[in-house]
PDB file of C-alpha atoms in Angstrom:
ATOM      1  CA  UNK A   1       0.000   0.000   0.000  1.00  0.00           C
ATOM      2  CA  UNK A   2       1.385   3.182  -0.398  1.00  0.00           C
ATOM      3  CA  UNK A   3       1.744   5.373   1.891  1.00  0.00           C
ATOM      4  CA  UNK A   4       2.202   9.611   1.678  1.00  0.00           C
ATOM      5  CA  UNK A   5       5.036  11.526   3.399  1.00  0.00           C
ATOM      6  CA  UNK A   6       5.012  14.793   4.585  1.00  0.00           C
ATOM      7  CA  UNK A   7       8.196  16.952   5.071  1.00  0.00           C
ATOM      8  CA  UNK A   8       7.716  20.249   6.651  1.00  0.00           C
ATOM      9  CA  UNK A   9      10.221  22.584   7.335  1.00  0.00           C
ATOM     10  CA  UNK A  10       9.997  26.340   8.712  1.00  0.00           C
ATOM     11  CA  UNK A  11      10.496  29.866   7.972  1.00  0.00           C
ATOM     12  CA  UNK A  12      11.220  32.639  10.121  1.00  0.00           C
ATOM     13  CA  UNK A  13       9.650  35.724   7.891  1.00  0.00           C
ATOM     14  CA  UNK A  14      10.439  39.854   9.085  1.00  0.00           C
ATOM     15  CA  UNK A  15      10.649  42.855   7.842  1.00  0.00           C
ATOM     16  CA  UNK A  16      13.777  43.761   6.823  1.00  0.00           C
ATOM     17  CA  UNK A  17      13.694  46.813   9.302  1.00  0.00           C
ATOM     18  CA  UNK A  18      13.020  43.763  12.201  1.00  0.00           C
ATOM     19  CA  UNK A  19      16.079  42.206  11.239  1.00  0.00           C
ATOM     20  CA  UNK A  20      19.231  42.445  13.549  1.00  0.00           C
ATOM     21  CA  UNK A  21      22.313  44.664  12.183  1.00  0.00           C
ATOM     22  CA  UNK A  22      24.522  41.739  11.313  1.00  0.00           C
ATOM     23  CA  UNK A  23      21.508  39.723   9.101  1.00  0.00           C
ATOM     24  CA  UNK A  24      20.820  43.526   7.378  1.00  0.00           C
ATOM     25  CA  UNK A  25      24.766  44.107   6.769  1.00  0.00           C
ATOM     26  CA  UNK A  26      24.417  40.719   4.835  1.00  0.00           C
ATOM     27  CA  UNK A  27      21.324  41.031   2.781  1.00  0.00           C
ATOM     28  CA  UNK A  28      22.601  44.613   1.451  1.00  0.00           C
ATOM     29  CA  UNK A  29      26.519  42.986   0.763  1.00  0.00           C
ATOM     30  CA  UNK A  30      23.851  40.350  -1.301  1.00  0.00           C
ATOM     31  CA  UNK A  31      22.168  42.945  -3.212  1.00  0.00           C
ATOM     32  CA  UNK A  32      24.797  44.635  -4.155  1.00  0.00           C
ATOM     33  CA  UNK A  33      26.636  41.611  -5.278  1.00  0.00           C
ATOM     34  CA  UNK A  34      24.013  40.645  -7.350  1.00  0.00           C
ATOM     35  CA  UNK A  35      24.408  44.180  -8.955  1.00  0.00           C
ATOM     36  CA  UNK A  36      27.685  43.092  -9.970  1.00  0.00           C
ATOM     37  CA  UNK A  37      26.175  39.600 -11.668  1.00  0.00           C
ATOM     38  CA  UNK A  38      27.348  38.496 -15.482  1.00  0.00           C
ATOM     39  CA  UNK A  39      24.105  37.732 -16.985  1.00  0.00           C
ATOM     40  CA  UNK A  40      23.912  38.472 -20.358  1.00  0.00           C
ATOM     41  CA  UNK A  41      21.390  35.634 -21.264  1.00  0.00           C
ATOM     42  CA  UNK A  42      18.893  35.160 -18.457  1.00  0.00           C
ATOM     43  CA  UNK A  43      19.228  38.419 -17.311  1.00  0.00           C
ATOM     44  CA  UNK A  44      18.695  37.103 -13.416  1.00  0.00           C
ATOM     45  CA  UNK A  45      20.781  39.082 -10.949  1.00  0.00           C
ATOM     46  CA  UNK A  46      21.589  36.692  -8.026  1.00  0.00           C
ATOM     47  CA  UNK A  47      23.800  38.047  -5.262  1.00  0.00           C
ATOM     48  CA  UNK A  48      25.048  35.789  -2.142  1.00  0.00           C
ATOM     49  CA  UNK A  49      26.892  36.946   0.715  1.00  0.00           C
ATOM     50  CA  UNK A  50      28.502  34.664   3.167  1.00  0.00           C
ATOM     51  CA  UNK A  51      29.145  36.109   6.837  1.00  0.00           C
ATOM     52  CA  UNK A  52      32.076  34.297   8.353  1.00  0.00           C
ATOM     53  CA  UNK A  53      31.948  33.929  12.599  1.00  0.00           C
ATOM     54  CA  UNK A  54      34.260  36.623  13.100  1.00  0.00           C
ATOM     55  CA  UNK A  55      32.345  39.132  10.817  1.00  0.00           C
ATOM     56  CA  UNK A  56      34.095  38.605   7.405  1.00  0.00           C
ATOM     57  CA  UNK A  57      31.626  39.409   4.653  1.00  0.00           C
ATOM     58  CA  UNK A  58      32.532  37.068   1.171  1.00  0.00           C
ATOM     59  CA  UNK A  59      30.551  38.246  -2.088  1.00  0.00           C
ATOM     60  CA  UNK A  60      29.677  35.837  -4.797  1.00  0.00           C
ATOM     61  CA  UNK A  61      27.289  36.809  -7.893  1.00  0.00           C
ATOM     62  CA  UNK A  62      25.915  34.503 -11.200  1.00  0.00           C
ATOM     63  CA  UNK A  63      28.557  34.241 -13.969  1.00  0.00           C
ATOM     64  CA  UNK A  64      27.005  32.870 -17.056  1.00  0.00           C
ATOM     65  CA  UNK A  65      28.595  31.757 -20.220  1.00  0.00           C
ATOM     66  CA  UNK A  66      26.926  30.796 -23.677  1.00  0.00           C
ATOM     67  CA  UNK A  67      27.892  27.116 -22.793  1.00  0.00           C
ATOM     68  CA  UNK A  68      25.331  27.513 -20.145  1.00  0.00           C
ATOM     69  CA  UNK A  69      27.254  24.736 -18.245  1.00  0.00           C
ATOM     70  CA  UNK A  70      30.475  26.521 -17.571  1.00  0.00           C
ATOM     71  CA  UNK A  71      28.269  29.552 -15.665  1.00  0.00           C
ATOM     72  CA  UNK A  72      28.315  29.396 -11.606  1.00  0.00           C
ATOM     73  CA  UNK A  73      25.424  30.268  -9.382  1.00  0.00           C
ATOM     74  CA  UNK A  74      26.226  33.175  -6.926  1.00  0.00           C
ATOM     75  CA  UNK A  75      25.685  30.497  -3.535  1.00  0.00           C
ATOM     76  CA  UNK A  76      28.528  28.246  -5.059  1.00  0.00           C
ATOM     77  CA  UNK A  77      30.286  31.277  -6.400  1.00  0.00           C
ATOM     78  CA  UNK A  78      30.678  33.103  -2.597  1.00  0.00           C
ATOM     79  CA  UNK A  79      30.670  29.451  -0.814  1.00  0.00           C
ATOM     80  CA  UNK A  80      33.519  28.048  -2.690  1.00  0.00           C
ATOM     81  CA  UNK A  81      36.032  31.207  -2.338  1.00  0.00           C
ATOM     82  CA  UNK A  82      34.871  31.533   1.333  1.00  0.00           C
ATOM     83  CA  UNK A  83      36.276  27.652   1.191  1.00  0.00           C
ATOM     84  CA  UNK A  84      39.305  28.606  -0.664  1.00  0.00           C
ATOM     85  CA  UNK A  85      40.478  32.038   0.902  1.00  0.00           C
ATOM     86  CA  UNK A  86      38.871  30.991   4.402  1.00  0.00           C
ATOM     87  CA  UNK A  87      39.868  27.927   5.291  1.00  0.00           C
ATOM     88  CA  UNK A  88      39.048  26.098   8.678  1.00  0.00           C
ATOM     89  CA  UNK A  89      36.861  29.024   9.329  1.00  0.00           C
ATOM     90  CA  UNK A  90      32.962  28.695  10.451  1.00  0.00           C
ATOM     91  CA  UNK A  91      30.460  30.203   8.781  1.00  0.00           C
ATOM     92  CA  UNK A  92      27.724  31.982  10.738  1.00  0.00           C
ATOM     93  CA  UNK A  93      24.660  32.535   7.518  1.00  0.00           C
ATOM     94  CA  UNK A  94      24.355  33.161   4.047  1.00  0.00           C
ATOM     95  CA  UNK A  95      22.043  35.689   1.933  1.00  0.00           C
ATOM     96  CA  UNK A  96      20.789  34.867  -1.271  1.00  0.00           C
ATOM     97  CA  UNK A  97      19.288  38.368  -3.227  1.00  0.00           C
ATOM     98  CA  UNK A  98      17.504  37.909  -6.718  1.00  0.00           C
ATOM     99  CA  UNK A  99      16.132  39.637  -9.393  1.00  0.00           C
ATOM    100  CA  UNK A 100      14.972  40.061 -12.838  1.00  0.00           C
ATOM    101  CA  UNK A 101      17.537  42.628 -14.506  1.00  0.00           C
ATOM    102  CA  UNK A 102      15.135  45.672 -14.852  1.00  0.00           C
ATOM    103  CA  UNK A 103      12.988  44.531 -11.946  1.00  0.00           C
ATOM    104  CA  UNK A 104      12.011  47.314  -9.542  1.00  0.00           C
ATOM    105  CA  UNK A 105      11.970  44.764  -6.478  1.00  0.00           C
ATOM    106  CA  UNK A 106      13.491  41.210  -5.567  1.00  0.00           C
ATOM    107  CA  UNK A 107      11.890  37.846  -5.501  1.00  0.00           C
ATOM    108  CA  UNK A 108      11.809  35.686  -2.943  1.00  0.00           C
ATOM    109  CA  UNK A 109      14.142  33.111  -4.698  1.00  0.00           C
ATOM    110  CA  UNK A 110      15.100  30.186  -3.170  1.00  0.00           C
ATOM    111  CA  UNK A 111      19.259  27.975  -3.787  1.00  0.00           C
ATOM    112  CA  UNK A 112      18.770  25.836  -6.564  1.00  0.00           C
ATOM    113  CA  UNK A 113      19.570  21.939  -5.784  1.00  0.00           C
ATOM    114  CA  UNK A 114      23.401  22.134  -6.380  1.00  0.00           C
ATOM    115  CA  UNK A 115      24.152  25.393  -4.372  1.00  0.00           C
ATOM    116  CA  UNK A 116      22.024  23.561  -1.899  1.00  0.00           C
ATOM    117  CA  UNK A 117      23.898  20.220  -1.697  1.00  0.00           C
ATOM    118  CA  UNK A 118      27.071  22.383  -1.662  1.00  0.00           C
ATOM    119  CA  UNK A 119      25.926  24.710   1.028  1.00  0.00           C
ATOM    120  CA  UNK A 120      24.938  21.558   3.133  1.00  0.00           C
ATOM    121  CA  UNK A 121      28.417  20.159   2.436  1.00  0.00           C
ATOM    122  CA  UNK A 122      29.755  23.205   4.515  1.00  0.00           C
ATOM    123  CA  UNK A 123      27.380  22.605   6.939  1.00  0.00           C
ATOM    124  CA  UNK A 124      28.048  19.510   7.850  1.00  0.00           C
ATOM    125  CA  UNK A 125      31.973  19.933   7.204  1.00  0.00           C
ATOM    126  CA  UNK A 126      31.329  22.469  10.235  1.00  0.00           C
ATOM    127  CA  UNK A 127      29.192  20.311  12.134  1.00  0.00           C
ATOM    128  CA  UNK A 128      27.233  23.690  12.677  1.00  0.00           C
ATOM    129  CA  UNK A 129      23.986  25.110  11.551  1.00  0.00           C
ATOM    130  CA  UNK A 130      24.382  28.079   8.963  1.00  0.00           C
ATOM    131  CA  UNK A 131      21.666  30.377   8.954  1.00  0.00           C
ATOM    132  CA  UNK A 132      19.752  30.971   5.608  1.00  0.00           C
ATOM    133  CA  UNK A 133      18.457  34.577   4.581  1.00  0.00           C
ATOM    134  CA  UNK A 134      16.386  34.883   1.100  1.00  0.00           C
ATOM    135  CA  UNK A 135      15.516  38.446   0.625  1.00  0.00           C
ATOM    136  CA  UNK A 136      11.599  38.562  -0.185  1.00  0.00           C
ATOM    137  CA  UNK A 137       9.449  40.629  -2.262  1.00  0.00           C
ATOM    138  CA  UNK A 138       9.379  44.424  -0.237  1.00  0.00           C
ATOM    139  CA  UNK A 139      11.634  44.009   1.862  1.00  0.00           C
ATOM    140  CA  UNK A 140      10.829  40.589   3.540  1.00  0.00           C
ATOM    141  CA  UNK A 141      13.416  38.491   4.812  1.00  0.00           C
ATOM    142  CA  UNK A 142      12.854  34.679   4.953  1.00  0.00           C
ATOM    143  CA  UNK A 143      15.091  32.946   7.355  1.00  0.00           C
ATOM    144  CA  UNK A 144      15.891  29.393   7.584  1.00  0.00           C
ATOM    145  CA  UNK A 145      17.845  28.163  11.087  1.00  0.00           C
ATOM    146  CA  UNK A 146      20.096  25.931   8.671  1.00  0.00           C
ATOM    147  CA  UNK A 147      20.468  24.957   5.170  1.00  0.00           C
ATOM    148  CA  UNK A 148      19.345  21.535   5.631  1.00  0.00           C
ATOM    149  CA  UNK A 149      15.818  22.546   6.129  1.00  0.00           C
ATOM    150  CA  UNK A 150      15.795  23.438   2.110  1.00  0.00           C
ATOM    151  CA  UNK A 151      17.308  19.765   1.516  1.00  0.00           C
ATOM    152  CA  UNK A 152      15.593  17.500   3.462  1.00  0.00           C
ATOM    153  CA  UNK A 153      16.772  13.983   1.745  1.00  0.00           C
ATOM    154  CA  UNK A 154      20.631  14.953   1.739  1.00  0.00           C
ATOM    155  CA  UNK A 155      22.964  13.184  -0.206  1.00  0.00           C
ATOM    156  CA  UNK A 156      26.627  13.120   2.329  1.00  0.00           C
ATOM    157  CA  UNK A 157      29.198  11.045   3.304  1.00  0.00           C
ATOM    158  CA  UNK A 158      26.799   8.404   4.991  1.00  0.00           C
ATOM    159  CA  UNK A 159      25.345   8.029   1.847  1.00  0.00           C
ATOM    160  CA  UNK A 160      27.951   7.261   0.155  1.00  0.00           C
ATOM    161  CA  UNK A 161      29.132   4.692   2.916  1.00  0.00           C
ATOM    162  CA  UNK A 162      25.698   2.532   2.545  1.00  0.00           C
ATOM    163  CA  UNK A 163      23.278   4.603   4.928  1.00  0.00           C
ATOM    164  CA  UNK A 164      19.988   6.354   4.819  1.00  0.00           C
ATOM    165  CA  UNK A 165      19.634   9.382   3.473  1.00  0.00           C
ATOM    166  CA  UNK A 166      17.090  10.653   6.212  1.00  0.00           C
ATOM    167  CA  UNK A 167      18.020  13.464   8.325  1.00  0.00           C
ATOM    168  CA  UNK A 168      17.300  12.074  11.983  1.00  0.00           C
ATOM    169  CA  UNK A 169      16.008  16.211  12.661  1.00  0.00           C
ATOM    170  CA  UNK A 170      13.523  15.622   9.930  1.00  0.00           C
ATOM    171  CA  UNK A 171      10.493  16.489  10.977  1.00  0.00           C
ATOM    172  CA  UNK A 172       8.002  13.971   8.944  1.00  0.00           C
ATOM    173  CA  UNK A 173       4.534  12.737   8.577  1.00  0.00           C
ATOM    174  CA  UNK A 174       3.625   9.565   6.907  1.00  0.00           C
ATOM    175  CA  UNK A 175      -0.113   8.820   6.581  1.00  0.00           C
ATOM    176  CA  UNK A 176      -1.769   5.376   4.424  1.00  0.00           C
TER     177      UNK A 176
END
């Protein structure tokens, strides 16, 4: 028989003027980021910011290229040089800003599945929650306590050894 599961995860949502000074220091390093995105074909301006434990803002933005494989998402972009230029050092939360090119506002866009898996890979490298910001539609700010929430069936190093890929955290409903 089969059977339905539910995964539900949460969402902190504020105003952007409710948010603390470090979380707004982040979202605006984001936007402007994304200002600074190369995307001459979907014209989608993504800015991420990384905040570091000790403060440390790291920038990434979208790079595209007409072999739409060799382009890099702005999460991956600022994740991987935070990796790189930061090593050994925690990371505290991450802002994701996005936008149609001649947009007057930003949309409440969420990591695609690869910045997500490599987001969680930092995560659990740290063996710390990183917080999540996703700048909303005016001025919201959706914030997730850790970047699992967004990737519920995670694919890590106990998956590779053999093991479920089930977060024990998960918070899940299964109905017949």
């Amino acid at each position: 028989m089969a059977r339905k599961l539910e995964l539900i995860t949460e969402f902190e949502v504020l105003e952007a003027h409710e948010a603390d000074k470090d979380m707004q220091a982040l979202l605006t390093a984001a936007r402007e980021a994304g200002a600074k995105a190369y995307a001459p074909y979907s014209h989608f301006l993504v800015g991420a910011a990384v905040m570091l434990t000790d403060g440390t803002i790291i920038i990434g933005s979208n790079q595209e290229n007409a072999a739409y494989p060799s382009g890099i998402c702005a999460e991956r972009s600022a994740i991987f040089y935070t990796g790189s230029a930061h090593p050994g050092k925690e990371i505290k939360m991450i802002a994701v800003a996005a936008k149609p090119e001649h947009a007057p506002d930003y949309l409440t866009a969420s990591p695609c599945g690869a910045c997500r898996q490599a987001m969680l890979e930092y995560e659990d490298k740290q063996h710390k929650d990183i917080k999540l910001l996703l700048q909303g539609r005016g001025g919201q700010v959706f914030i997730s306590a850790s970047v699992a929430n967004l990737l519920p069936f995670k694919f890590d190093a106990a998956a590779l050894e053999g093991a479920g890929v089930m977060p024990e955290t998960a918070e899940v409903k299964i109905t017949a």
